[in-house]
Short mmCIF file of C-alpha atoms in Angstrom, two decimals:
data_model
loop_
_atom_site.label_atom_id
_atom_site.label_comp_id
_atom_site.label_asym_id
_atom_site.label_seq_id
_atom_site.Cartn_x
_atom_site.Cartn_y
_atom_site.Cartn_z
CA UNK B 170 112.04 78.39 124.43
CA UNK B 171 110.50 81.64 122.72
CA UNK B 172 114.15 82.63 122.55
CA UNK B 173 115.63 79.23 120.69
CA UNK B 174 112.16 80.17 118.07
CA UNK B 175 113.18 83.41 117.43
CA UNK B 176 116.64 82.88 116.97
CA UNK B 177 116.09 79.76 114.54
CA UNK B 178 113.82 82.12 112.63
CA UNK B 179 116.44 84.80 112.66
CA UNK B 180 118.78 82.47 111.45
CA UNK B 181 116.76 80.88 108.88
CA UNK B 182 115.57 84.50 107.46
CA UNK B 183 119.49 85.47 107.36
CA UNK B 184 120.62 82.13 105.27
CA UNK B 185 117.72 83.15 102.77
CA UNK B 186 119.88 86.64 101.93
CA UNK B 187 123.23 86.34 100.38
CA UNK B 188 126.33 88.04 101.24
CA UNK B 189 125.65 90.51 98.57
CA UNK B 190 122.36 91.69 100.42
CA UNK B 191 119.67 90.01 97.40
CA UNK B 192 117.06 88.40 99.76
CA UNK B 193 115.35 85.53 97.38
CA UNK B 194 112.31 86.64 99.04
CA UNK B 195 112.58 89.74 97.07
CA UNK B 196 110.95 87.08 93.85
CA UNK B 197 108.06 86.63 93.65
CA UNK B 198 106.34 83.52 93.80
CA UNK B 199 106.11 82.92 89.52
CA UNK B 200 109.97 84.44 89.18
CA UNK B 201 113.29 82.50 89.39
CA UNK B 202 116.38 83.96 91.36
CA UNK B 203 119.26 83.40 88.99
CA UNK B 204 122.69 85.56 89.41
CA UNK B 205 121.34 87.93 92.36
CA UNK B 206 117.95 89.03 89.95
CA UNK B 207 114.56 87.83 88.89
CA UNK B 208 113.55 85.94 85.76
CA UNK B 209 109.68 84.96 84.53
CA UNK B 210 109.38 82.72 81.43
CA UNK B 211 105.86 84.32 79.99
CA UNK B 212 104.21 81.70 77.82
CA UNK B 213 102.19 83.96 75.83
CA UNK B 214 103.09 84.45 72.58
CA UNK B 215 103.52 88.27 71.64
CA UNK B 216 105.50 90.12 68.91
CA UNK B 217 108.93 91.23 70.78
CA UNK B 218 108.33 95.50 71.21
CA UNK B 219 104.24 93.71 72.86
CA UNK B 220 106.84 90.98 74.86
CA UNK B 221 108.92 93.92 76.25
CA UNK B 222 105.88 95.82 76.93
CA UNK B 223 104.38 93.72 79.06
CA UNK B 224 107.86 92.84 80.88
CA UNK B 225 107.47 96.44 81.50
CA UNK B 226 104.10 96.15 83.40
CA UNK B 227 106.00 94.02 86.13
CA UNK B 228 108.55 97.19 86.45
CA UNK B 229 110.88 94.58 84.24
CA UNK B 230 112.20 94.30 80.80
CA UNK B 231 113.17 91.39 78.52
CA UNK B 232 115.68 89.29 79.84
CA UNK B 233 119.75 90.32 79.10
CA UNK B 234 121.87 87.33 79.67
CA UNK B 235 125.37 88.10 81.55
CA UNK B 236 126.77 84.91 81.41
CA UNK B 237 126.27 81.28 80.28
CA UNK B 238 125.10 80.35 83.63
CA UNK B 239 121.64 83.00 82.89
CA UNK B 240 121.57 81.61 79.66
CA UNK B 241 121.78 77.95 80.63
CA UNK B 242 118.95 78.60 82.96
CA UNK B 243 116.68 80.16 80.52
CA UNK B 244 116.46 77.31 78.57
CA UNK B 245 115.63 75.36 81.38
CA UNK B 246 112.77 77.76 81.79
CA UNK B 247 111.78 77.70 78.39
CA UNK B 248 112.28 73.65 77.61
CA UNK B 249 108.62 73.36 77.11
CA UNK B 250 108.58 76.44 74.09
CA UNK B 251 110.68 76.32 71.01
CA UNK B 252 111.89 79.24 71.43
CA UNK B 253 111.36 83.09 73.44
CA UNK B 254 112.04 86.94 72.99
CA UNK B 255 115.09 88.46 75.46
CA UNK B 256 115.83 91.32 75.45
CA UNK B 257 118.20 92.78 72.72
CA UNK B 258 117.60 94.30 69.08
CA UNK B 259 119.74 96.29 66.34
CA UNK B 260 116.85 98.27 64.97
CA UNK B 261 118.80 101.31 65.79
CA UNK B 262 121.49 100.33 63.76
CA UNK B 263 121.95 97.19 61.82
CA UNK B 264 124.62 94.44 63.46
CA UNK B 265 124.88 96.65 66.52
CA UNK B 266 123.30 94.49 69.39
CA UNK B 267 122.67 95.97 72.71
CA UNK B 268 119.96 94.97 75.53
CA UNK B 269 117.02 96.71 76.29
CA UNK B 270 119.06 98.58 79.37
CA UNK B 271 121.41 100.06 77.16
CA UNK B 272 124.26 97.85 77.96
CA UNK B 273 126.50 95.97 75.40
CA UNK B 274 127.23 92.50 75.45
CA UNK B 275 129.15 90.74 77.58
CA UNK B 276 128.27 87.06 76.56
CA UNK B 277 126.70 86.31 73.60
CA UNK B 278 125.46 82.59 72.04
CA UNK B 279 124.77 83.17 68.58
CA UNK B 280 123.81 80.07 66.44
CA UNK B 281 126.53 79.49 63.57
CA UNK B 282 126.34 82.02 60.80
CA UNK B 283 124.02 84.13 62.67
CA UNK B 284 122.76 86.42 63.36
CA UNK B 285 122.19 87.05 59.26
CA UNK B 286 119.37 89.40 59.52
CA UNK B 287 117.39 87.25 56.60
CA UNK B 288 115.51 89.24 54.35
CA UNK B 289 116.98 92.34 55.82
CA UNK B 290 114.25 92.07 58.22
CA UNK B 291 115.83 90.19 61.62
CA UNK B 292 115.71 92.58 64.66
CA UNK B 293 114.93 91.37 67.28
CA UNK B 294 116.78 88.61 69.52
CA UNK B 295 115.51 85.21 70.48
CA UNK B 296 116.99 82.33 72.26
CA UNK B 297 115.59 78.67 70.17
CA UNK B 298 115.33 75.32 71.03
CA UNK B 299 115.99 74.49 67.54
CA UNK B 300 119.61 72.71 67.46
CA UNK B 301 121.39 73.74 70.56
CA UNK B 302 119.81 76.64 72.30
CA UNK B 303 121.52 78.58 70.30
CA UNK B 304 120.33 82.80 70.15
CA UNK B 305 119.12 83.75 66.30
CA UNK B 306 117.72 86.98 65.43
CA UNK B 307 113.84 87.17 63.99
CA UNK B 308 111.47 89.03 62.43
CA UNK B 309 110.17 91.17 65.29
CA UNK B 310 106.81 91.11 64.41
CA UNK B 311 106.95 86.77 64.81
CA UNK B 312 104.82 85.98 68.26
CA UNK B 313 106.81 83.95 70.69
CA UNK B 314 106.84 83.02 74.31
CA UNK B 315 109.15 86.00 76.19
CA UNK B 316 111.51 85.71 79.45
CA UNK B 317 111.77 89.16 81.67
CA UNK B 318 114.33 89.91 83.97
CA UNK B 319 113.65 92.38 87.40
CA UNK B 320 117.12 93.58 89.27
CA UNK B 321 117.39 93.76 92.78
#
């Protein structure tokens, strides 16, 4: 009988861990799995460089979105907001977008006619609820709700 329990619990333990090795174990209890890593909506409102500091205190950054699937569920986790920081910003150069890892897009989800960089002063990247979770850029300095991403 001890044998049938352990071996149900072995079995259990393996179908929790995919065939590319990411145990979902490995999130914690307040982050999503979502593509093999680790999101956390943050509902505190914080100017974007204060949002990606604090994704940095959980050994994280703000969220870069690989594919429509991350960004689809990123809205789910922010349908109570308006909108949230991720992570991406051309202050280093105007209209050259990047994420906060240093890779270049492979999806993007700009609203229409953005992003416009209004004012000359639009930096930073946000995802809004405002029409159809579309991504605008923002004054970076404008407190919102963030989403970090942890890899695993």
């Amino acid at each position: 009988m001890k044998t049938l329990i352990l071996a149900a619990l072995l079995c259990a333990l393996l179908a929790q861990t995919s065939a590319e090795g990411f145990n979902y174990f490995d999130c914690l209890d307040d982050w999503d799995p979502i593509n093999f890593r680790c999101f956390k909506y943050v509902p505190k409102a914080m100017t974007w460089a204060d949002a990606q500091k604090n994704c940095r205190s959980y050994k994280a950054n703000l969220a870069y979105v690989r594919d429509a699937k991350e960004n689809g569920k990123i809205q789910e986790m922010i349908r109570q907001g308006k909108a949230a920081w991720i992570g991406s910003t051309d202050a280093q150069k105007e209209g050259c977008w990047s994420w906060v890892d240093g890779s270049t897009f492979t999806y993007a989800n700009w609203a229409p006619g953005q992003p416009d960089n209004y004012q000359g002063n639009e930096n930073c990247l946000q995802i809004s609820t405002e029409g159809r979770w579309f991504w605008n850029d923002l004054d970076c300095q404008t407190p919102l709700p963030s989403v970090c991403v942890r890899n695993y």
